[in-house]
Short mmCIF file of C-alpha atoms in Angstrom, two decimals:
data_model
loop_
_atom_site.label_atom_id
_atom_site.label_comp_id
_atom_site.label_asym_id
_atom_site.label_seq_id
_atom_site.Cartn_x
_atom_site.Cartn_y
_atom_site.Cartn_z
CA UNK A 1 9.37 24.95 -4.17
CA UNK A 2 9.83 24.04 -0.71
CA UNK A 3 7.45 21.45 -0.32
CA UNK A 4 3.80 21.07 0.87
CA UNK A 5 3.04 23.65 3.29
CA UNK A 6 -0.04 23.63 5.88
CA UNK A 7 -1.99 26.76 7.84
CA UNK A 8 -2.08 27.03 10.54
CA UNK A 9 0.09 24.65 12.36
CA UNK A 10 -1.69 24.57 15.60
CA UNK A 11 -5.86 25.80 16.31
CA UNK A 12 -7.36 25.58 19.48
CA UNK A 13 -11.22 26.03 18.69
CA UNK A 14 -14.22 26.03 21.64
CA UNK A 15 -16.53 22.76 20.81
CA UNK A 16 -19.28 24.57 18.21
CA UNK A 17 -17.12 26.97 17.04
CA UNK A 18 -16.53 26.49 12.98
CA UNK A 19 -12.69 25.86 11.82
CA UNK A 20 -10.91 26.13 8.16
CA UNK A 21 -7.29 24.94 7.25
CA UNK A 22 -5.36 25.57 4.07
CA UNK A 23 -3.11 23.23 2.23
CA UNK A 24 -0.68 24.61 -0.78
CA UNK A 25 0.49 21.57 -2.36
CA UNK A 26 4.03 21.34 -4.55
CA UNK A 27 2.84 23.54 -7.47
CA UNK A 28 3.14 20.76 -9.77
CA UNK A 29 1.45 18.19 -8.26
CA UNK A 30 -2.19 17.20 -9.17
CA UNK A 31 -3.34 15.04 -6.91
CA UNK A 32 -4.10 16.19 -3.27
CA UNK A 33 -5.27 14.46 -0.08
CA UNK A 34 -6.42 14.73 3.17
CA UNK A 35 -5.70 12.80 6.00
CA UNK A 36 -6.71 12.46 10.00
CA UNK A 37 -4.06 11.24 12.53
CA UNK A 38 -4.77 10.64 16.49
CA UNK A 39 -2.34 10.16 18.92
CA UNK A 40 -0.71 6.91 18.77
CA UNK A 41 -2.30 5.73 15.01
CA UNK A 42 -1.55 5.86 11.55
CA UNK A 43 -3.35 8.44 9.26
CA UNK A 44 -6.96 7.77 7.84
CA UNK A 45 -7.71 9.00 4.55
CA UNK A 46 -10.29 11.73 4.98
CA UNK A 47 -10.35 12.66 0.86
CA UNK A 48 -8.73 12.92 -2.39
CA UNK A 49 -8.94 15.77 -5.04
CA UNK A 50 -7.59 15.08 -8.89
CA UNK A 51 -6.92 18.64 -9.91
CA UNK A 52 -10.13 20.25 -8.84
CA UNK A 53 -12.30 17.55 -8.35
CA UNK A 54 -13.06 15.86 -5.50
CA UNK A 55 -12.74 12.21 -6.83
CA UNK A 56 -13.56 10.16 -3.34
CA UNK A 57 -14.13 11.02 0.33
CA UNK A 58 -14.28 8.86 3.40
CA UNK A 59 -17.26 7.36 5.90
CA UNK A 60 -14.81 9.97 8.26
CA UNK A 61 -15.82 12.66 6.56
CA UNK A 62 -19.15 13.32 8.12
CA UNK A 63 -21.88 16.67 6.93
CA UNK A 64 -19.71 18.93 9.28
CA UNK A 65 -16.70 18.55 6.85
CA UNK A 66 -15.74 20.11 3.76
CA UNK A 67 -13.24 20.62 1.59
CA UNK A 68 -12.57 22.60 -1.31
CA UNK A 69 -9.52 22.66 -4.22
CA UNK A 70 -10.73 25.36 -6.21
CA UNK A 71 -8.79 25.98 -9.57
CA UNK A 72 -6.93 22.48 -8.63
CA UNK A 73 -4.17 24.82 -6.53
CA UNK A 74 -4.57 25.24 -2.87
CA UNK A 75 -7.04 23.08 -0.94
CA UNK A 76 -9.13 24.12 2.56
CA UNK A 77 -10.66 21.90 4.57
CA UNK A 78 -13.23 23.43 6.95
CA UNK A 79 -15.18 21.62 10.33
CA UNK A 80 -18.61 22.88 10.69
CA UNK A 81 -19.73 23.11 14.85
CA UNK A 82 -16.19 20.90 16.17
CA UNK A 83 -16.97 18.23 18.62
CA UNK A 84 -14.23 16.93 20.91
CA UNK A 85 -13.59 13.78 19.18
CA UNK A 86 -12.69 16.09 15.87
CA UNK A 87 -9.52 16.67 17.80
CA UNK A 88 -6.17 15.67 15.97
CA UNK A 89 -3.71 16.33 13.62
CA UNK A 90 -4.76 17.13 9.88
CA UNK A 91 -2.59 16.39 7.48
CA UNK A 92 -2.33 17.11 3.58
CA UNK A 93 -0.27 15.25 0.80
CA UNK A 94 0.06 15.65 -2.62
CA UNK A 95 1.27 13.45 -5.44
CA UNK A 96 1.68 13.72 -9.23
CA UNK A 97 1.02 11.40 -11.62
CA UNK A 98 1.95 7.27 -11.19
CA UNK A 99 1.69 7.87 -7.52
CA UNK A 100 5.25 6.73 -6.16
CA UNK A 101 5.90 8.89 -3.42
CA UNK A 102 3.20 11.08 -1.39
CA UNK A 103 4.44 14.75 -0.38
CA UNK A 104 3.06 15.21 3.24
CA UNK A 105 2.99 18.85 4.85
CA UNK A 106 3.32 19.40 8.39
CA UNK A 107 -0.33 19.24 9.60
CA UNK A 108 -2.98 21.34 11.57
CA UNK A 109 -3.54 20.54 14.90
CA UNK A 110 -6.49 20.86 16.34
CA UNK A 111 -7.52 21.44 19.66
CA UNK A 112 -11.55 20.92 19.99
CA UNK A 113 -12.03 22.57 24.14
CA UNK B 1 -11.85 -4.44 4.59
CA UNK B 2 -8.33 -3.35 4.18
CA UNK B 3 -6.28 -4.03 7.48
CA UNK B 4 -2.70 -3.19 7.85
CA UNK B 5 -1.36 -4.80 11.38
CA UNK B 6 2.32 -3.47 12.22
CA UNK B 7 4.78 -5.03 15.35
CA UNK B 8 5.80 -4.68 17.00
CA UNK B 9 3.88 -1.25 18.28
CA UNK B 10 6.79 0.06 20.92
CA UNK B 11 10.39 -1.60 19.93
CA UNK B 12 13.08 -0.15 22.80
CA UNK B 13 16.61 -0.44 21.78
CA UNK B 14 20.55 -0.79 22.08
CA UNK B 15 22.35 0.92 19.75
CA UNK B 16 24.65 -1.25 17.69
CA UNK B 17 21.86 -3.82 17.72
CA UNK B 18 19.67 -5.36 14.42
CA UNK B 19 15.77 -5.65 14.58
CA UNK B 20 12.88 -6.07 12.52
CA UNK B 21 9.75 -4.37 12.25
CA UNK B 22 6.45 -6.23 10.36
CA UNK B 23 3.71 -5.07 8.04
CA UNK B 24 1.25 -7.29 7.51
CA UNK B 25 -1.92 -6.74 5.60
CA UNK B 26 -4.79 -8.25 4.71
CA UNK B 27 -5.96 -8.03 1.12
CA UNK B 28 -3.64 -7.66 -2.16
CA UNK B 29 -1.94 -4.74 -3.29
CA UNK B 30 -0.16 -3.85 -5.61
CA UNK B 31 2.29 -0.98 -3.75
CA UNK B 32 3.54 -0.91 -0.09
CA UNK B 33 5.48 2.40 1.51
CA UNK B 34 7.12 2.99 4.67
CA UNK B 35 7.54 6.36 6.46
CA UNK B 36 9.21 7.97 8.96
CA UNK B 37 7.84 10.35 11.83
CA UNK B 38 9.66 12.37 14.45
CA UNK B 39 7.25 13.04 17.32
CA UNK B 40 5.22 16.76 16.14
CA UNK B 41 6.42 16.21 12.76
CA UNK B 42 5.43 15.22 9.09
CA UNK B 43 5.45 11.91 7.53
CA UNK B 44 9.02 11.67 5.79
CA UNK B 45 9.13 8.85 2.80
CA UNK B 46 11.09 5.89 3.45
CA UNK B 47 10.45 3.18 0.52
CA UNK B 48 8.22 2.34 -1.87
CA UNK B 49 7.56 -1.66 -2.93
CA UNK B 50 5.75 -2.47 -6.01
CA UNK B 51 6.21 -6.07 -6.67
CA UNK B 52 6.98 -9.16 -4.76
CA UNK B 53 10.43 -9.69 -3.43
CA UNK B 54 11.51 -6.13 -4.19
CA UNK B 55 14.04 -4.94 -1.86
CA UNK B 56 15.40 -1.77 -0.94
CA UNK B 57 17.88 -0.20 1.08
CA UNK B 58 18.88 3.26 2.47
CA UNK B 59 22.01 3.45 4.61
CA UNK B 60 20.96 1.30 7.70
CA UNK B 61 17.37 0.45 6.71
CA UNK B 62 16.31 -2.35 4.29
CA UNK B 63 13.06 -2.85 3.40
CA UNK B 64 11.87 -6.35 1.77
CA UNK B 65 8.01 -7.10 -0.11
CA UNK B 66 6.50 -10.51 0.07
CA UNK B 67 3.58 -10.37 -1.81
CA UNK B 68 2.72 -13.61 -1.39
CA UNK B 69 2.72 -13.67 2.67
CA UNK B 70 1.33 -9.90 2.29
CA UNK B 71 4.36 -8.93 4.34
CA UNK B 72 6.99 -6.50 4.02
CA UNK B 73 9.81 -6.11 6.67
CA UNK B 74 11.95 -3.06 8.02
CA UNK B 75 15.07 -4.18 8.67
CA UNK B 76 17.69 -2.38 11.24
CA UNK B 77 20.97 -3.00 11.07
CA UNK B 78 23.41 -1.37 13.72
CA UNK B 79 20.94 0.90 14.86
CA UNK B 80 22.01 4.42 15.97
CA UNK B 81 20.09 6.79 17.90
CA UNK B 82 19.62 8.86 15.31
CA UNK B 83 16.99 6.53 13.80
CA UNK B 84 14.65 6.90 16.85
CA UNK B 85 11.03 7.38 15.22
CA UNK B 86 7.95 6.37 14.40
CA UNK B 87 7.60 3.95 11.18
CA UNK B 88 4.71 3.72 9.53
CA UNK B 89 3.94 0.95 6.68
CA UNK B 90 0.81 2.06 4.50
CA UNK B 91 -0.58 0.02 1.80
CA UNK B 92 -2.46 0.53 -1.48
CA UNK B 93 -5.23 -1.66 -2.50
CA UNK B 94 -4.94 -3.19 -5.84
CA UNK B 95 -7.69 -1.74 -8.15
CA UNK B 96 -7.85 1.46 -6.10
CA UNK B 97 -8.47 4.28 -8.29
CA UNK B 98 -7.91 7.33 -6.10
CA UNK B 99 -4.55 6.08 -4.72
CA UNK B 100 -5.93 5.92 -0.75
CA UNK B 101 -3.48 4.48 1.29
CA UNK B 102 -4.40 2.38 4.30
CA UNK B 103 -2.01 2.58 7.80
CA UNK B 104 -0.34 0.90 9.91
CA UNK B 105 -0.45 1.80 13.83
CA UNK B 106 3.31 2.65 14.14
CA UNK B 107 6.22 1.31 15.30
CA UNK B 108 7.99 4.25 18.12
CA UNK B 109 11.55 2.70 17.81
CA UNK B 110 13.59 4.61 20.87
CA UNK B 111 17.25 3.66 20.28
CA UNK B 112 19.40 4.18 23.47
CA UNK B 113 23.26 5.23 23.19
#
């Protein structure tokens, strides 16, 4: 297994335009998460699947965001008509069990013109 | 509300040289993890702290958990230049069922031969 993996690793998208990334988390894991990082900040949680359900999602995560874990394997996370401000890096994590060490993939990052 | 408050932000220095980076947060919690990032890269795990005065250390890092304060420290010692970063601490509210971390801003430690 060689670790969390994330598609693609960089999208530049015209504002309006509709976007989808893919996570594939450590095959084992169950838990996986989504998380938004700008330039010079931390990460802010974005949402959190157990298996395939979607157990809690941020304020963040406004109607132009979705995401998906169907048969609790890979996870997509689409934005519906991209603004500017959706511009960042994306990334996804996954965890199993007593959660003592996250699994983060490389990210998506997105270019809103 | 959950706040996590790192510092210093930018930390610019000598190798050979000890330093200290904070985490403080607001609320309790019951597990606190630091990270590493290299600039366009993934969140690498550092330590995880689960109870109060737990301390851990990893060749020239050290990492210390006051619950009490709601601080934990990342201590430096004889920095080299490989350890030039970003460090992130990240916190996990006690009573949080779906494991959400919140995050620090960052510490970008640049090390200088």
């Amino acid at each position: 297994d060689t670790g969390v993996s994330q598609n693609p690793r960089h999208k530049i998208t015209k504002r309006g335009q509709n976007v989808t990334f893919r996570c594939d988390p450590i095959s084992e894991h169950n838990r996986l998460y989504w998380y938004r990082q700008t330039l010079g900040q931390g990460p802010e949680f974005l949402t959190y699947f157990q298996n395939e359900a979607q157990l809690e999602k941020s304020r963040l995560l406004s109607d132009r965001f979705s995401a998906e874990r169907p048969k609790g394997s890979f996870s997509t996370l689409e934005i519906q008509r991209t603004e500017q401000g959706d511009s960042a890096m994306y990334l996804c994590a996954s965890s199993l069990g007593q959660v003592l060490s996250y699994t983060f993939g490389s990210g998506t990052r997105l270019t809103v013109v | 509300e959950l706040k996590v408050e790192q510092n210093p932000l930018f930390l610019s220095m000598q190798e050979g040289k000890n330093y200290t980076i904070y985490c403080n947060y607001s609320t309790t919690s019951d597990r606190l993890y630091w990270y590493r990032q290299d600039p366009g890269k993934s969140l690498e795990s550092l330590f995880v702290l689960l109870s109060n005065g737990a301390v851990k250390q990893e060749g020239r890092l050290m990492a210390s958990l006051d619950t009490k304060a709601r601080l934990s420290t990342l201590h430096i010692t004889a920095a080299v230049h490989d350890l030039s970063a970003t460090y992130f601490c990240a916190v996990a509210p006690r009573m949080d069922s779906n494991y959400q971390l919140i995050w620090g801003a960052g510490t970008k430690l640049i090390i200088k031969p």
